CSV table of C-alpha atoms and ligand atoms in Angstrom, one decimal:
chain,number,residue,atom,x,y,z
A,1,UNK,CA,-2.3,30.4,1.9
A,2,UNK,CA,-0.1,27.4,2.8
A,3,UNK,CA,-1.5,24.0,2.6
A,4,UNK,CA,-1.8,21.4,5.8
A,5,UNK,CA,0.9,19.1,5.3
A,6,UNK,CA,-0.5,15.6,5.5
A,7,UNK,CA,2.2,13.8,8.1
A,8,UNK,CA,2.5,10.2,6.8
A,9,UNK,CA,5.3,9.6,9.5
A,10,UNK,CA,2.8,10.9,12.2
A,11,UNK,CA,-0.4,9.0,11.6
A,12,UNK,CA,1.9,5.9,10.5
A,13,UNK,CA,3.5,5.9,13.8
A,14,UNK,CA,-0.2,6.2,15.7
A,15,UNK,CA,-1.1,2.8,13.8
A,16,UNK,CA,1.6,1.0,15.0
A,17,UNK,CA,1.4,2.3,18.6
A,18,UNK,CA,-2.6,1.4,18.8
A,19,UNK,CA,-1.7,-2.2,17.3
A,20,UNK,CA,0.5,-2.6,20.1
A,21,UNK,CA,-2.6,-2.9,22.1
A,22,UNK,CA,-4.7,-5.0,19.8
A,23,UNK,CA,-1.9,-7.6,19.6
A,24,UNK,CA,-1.4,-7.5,23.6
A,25,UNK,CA,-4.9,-8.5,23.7
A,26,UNK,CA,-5.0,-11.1,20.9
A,27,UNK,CA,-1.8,-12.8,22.9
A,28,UNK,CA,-4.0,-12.6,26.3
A,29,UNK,CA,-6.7,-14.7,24.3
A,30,UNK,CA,-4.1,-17.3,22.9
A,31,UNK,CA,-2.9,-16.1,19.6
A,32,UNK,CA,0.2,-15.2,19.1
A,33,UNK,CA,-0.2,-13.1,15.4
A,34,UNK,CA,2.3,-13.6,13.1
A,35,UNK,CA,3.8,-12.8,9.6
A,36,UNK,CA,5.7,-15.1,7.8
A,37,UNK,CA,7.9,-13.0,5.1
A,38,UNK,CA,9.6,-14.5,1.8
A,39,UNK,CA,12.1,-12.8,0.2
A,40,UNK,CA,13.8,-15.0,-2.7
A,41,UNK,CA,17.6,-13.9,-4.5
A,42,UNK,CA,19.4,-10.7,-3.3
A,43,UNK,CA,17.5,-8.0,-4.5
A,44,UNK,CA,18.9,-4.9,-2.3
A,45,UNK,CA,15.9,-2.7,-2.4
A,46,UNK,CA,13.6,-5.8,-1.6
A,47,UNK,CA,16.1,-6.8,1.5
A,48,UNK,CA,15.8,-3.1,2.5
A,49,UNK,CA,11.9,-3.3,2.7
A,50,UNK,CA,12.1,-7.0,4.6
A,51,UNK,CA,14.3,-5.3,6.8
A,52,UNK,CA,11.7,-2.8,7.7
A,53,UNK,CA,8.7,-5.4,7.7
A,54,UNK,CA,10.4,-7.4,10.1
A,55,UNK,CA,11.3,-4.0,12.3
A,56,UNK,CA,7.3,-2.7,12.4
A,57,UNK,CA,6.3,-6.4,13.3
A,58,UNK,CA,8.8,-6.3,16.4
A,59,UNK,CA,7.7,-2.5,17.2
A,60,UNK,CA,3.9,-3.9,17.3
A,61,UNK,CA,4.8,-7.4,18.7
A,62,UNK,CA,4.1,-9.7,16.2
A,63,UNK,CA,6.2,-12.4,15.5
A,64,UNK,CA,7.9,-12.7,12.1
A,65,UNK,CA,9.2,-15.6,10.4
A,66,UNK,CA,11.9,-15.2,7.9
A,67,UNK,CA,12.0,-17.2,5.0
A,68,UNK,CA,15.3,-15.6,2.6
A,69,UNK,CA,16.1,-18.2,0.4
A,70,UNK,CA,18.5,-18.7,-2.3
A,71,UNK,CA,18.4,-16.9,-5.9
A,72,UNK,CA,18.1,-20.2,-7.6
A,73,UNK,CA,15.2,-21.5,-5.1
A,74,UNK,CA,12.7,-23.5,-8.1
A,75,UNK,CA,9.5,-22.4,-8.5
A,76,UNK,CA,8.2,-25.7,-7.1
A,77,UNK,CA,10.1,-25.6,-4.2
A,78,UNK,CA,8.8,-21.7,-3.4
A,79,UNK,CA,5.0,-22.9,-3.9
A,80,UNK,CA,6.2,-26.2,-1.8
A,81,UNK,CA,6.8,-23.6,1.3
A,82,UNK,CA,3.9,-21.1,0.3
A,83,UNK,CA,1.4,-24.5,0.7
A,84,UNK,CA,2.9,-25.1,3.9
A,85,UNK,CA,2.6,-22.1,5.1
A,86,UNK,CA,-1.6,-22.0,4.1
A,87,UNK,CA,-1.4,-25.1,6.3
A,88,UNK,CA,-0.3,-23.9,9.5
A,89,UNK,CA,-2.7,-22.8,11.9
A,90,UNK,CA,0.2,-20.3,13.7
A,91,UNK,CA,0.8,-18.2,11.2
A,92,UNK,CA,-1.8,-15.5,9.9
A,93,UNK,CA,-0.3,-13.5,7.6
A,94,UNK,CA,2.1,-14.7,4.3
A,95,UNK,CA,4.1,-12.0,2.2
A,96,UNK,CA,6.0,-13.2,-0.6
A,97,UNK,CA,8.5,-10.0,-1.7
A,98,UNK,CA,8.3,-9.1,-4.9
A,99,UNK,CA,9.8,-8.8,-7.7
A,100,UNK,CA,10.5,-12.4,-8.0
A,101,UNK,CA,13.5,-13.9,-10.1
A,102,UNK,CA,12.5,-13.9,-13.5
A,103,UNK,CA,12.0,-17.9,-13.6
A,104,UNK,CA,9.6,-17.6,-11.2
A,105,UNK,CA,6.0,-16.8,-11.9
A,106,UNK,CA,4.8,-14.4,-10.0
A,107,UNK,CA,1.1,-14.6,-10.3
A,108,UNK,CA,1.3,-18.3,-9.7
A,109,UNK,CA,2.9,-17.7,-6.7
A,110,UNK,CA,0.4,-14.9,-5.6
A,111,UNK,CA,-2.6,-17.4,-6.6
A,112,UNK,CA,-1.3,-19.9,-4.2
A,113,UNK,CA,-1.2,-17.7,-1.0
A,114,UNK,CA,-4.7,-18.5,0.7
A,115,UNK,CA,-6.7,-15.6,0.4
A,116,UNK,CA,-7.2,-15.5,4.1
A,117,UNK,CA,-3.8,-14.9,5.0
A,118,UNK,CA,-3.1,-12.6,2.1
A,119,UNK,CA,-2.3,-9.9,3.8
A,120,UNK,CA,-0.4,-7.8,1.2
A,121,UNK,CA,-3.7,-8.2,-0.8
A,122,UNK,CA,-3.0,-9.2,-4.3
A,123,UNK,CA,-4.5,-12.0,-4.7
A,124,UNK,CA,-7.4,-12.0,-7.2
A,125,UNK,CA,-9.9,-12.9,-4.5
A,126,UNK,CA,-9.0,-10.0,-2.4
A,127,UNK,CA,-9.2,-7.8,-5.6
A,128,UNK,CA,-12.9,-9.1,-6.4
A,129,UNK,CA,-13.9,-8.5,-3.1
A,130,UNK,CA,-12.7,-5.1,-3.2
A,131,UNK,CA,-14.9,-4.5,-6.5
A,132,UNK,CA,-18.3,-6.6,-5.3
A,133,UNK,CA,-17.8,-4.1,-1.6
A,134,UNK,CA,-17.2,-7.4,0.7
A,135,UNK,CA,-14.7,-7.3,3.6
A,136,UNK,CA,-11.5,-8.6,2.9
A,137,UNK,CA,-7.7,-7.7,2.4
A,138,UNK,CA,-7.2,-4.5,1.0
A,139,UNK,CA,-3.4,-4.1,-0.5
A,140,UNK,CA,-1.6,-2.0,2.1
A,141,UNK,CA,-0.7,1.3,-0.2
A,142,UNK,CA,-4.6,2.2,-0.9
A,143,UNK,CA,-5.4,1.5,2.4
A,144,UNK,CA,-3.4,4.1,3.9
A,145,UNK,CA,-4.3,6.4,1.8
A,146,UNK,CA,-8.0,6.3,2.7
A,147,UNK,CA,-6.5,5.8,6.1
A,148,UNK,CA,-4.7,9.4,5.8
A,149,UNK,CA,-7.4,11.4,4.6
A,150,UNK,CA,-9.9,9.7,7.1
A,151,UNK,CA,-7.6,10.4,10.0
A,152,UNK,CA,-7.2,14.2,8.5
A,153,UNK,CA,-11.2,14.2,8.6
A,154,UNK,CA,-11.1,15.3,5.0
A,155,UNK,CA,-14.4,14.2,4.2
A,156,UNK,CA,-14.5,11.7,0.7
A,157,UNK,CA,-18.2,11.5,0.6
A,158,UNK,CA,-20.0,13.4,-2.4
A,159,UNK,CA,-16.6,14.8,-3.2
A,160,UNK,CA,-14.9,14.6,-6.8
A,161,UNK,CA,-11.9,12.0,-6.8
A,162,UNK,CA,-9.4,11.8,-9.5
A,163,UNK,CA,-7.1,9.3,-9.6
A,164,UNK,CA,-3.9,9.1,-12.0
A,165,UNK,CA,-2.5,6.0,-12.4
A,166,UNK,CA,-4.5,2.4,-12.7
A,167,UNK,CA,-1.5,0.5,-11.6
A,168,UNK,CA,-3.2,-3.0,-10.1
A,169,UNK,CA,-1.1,-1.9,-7.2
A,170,UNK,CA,-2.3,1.5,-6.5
A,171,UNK,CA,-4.2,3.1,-8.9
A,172,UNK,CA,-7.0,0.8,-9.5
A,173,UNK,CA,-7.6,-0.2,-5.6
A,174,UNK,CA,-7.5,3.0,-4.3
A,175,UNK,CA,-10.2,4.1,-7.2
A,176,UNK,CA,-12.6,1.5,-5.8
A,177,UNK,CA,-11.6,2.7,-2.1
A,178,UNK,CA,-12.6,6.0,-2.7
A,179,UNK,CA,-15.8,5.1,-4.6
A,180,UNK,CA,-16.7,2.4,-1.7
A,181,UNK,CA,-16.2,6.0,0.6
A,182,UNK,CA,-19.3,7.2,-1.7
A,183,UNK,CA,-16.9,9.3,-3.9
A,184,UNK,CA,-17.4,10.4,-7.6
A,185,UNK,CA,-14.2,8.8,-8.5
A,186,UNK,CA,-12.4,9.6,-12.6
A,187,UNK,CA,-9.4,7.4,-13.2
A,188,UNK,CA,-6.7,9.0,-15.6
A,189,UNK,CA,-4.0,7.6,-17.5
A,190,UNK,CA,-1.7,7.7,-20.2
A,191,UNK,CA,-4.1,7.8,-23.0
A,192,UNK,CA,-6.2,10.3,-20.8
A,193,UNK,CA,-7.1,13.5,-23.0
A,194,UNK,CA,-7.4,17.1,-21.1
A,195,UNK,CA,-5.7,15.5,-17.7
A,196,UNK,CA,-4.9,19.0,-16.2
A,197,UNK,CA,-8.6,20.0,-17.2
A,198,UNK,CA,-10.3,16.8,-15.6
A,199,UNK,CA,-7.4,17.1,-12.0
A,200,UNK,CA,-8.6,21.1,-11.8
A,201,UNK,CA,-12.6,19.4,-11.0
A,202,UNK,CA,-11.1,17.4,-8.1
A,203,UNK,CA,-11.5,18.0,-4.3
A,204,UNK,CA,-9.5,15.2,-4.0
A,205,UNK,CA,-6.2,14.3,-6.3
A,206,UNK,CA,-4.4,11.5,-5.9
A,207,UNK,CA,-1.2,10.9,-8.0
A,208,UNK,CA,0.4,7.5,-8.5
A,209,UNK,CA,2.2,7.6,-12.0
A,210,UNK,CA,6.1,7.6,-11.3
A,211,UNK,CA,7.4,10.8,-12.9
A,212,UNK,CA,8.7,13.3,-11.4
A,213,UNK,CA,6.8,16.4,-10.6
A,214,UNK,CA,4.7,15.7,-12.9
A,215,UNK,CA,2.0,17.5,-11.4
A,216,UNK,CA,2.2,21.3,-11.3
A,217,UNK,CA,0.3,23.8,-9.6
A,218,UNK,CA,-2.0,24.7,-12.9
A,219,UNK,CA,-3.3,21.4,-12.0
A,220,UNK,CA,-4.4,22.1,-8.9
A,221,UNK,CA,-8.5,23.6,-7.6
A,222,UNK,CA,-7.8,26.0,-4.6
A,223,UNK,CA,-8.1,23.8,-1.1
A,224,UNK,CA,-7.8,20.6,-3.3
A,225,UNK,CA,-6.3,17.2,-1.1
A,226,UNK,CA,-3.8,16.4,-3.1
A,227,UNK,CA,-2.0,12.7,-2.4
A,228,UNK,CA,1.2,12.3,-4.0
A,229,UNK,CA,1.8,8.4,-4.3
A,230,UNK,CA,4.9,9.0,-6.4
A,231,UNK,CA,8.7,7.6,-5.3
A,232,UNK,CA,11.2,8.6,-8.0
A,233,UNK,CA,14.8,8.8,-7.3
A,234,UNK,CA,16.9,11.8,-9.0
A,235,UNK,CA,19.9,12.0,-10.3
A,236,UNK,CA,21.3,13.5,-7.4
A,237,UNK,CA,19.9,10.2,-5.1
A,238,UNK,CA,16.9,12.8,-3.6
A,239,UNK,CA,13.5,11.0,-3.3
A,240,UNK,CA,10.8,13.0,-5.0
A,241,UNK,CA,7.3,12.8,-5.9
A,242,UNK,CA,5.0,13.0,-8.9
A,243,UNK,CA,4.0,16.3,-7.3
A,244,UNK,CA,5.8,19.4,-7.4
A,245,UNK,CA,5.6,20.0,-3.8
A,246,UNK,CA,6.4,23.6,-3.1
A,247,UNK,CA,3.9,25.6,-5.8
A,248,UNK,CA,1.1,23.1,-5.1
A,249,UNK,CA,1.4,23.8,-1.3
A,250,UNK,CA,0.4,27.3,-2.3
A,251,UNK,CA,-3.0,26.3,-3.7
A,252,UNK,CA,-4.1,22.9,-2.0
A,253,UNK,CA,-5.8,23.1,1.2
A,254,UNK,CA,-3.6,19.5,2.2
A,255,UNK,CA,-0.8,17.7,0.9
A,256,UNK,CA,1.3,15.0,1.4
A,257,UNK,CA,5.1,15.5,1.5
A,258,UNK,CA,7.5,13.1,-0.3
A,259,UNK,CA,9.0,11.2,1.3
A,260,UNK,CA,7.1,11.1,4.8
A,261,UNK,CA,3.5,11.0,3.4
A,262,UNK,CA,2.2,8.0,1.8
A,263,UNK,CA,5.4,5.9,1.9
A,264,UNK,CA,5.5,5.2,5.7
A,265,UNK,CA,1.9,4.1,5.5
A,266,UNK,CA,2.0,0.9,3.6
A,267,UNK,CA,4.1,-1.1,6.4
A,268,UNK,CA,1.9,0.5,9.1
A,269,UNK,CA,-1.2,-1.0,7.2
A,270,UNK,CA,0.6,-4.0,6.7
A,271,UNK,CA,1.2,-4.7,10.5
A,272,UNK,CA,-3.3,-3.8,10.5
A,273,UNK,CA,-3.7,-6.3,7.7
A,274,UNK,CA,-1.8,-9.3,10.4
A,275,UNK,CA,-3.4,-8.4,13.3
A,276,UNK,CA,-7.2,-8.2,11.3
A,277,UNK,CA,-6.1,-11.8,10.2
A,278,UNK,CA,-5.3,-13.3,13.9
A,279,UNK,CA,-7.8,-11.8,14.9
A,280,UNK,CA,-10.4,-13.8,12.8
A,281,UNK,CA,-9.2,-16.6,15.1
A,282,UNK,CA,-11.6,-15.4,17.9
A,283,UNK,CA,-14.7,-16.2,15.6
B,301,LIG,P1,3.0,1.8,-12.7
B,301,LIG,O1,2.5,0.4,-12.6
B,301,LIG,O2,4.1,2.1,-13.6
B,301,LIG,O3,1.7,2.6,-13.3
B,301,LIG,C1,1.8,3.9,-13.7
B,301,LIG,C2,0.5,4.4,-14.1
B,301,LIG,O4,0.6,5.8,-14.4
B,301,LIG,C3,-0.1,3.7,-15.3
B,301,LIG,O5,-1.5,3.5,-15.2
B,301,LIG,C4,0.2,4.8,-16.5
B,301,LIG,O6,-0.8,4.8,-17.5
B,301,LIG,C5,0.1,6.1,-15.7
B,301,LIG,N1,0.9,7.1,-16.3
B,301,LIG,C6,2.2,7.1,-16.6
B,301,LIG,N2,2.6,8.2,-17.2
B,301,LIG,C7,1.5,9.0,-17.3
B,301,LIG,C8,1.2,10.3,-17.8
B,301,LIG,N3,2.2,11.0,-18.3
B,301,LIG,N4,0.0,10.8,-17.7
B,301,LIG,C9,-1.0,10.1,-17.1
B,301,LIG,N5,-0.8,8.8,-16.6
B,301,LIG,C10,0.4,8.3,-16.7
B,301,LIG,O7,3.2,2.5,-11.3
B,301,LIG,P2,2.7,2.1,-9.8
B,301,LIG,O8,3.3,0.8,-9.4
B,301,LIG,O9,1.2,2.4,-9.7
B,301,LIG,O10,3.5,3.3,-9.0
B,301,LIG,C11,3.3,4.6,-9.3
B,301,LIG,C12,4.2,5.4,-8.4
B,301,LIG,O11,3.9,5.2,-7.0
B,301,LIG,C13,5.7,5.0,-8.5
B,301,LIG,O12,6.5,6.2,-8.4
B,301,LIG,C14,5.9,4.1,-7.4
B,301,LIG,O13,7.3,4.1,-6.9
B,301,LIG,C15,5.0,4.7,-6.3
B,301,LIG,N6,4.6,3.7,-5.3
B,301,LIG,C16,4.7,4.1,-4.0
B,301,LIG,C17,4.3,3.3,-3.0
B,301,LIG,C18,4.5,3.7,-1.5
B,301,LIG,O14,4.6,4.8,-1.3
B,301,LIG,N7,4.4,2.8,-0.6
B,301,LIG,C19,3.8,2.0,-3.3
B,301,LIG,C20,3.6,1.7,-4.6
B,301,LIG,C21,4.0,2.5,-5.6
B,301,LIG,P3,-1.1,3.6,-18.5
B,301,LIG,O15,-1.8,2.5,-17.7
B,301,LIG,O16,-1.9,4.1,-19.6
B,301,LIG,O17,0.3,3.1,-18.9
């Protein structure tokens, strides 16, 4: 048996199309959403992702405001235009790329961004509210993985979770996601004794660690969901997961391809995270 190949290109491009809509009728009522999007110093891989922010805002119509400042831009002066940006009432969404430069602080940056227009969703706030179950930001990667497997009707309910990885970024958020979706969620990690014993129990395997195929197919219970998070670059330039693609497709029952799985997700949950914010202007 082959597994259904969870389409990450697919669902991500369904997003952006129904957004279209949303922000067509949030323009009709006045408000115009829109992303403002910091990038500080030259990073390549960070003005590759910009790049592809600004692209999905313009496919869904938001407007984007592009802030690319110089390498050497102070810390004060970044905060200076993250404050001004809380202030204005036009824009609904800040990102601030990261990494920073390493003079910057990072978290003091991420602490200033008002929590209501965090729409990348690290700010502490939006964390906590993650963890106490109140409606907030929820950072983009987890998101679309609950967004995947709810849009595959792969039911999360009653169903044993296991996470590896508790990354702030993606392992931790998407272990309270699935245990807000009334899963029995077991996080894993380094230290983690018996892993392949503790992934064969899961109906649903997620995989966020960063090493290449990693995971093998002794890992895997027959008809398992299997979510490889994983983006690691091989010597010969090939993207690849932390799954091992090919001999866990023969035992899952669903599985997410890398690249084309959970990767194009994140921006499409992005572009939900601005529009939710405008949005809160009708009320
Ligand atoms: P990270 O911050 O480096 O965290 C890695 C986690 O994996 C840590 O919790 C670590 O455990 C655990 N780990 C490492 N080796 C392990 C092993 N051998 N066995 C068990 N656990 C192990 O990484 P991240 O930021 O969460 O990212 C993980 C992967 O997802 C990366 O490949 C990244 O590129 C990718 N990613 C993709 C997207 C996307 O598709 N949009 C977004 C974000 C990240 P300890 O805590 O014990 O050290």
């Amino acid at each position: 048996m082959s597994a259904v190949k969870i389409d990450g290109r697919k669902v991500s491009a369904e997003i952006k199309d129904e957004l279209i809509s949303s922000v067509k009728d949030l323009k009709e009522k006045g408000i115009n959403p829109t992303l403002a999007v910091v990038l500080v110093g030259n990073d390549p891989a960070s003005q590759v992702y910009v790049k592809h922010k600004k692209k999905a805002c313009e496919y869904v119509g938001i407007r984007s405001l592009a802030y690319e400042l110089d390498e050497n831009t102070s810390e004060d002066e970044l905060l200076k235009l993250v404050n001004e940006l809380n202030t204005r009432d036009d824009v609904h969404g800040i990102l601030v790329q990261l990494p920073l430069p390493k003079h910057i602080d990072e978290e003091k940056i991420l602490l200033a961004i008002d929590p209501s227009k965090d729409v990348d969703g690290f700010h502490p706030y939006s964390v906590g509210n993650l963890s106490i179950g109140r409606d907030g930001f929820v950072s983009c990667t987890p998101a679309g993985i609950i967004e995947l497997i709810k849009r595959y009707n792969i039911e999360i309910e009653g169903k044993n979770c296991v996470v590896i990885g508790r990354s702030n970024i993606v392992g931790k958020p998407v272990s309270m996601l699935l245990l807000r979706e009334n899963g029995t969620v077991t996080i894993c990690h380094s230290r983690t004794k018996n892993i392949k014993e503790i992934c064969k129990q899961a109906d649903i395997l997620v995989v966020a660690i960063g090493r290449a195929n990693f995971v093998t197919k002794d890992f895997i219970k027959e008809g398992a969901t299997v979510i490889d998070v994983g983006m690691n670059r091989l010597d010969n330039g090939k993207l690849c997961g932390d799954v091992s693609y090919d001999e866990c497709a023969t035992i899952a029952g669903a599985i997410t391809p890398v690249p084309g799985g959970v990767g194009p997700m994140t921006i499409a949950m992005l572009m939900n995270n601005c529009v939710k914010s405008a949005g809160k202007c009708l009320t």
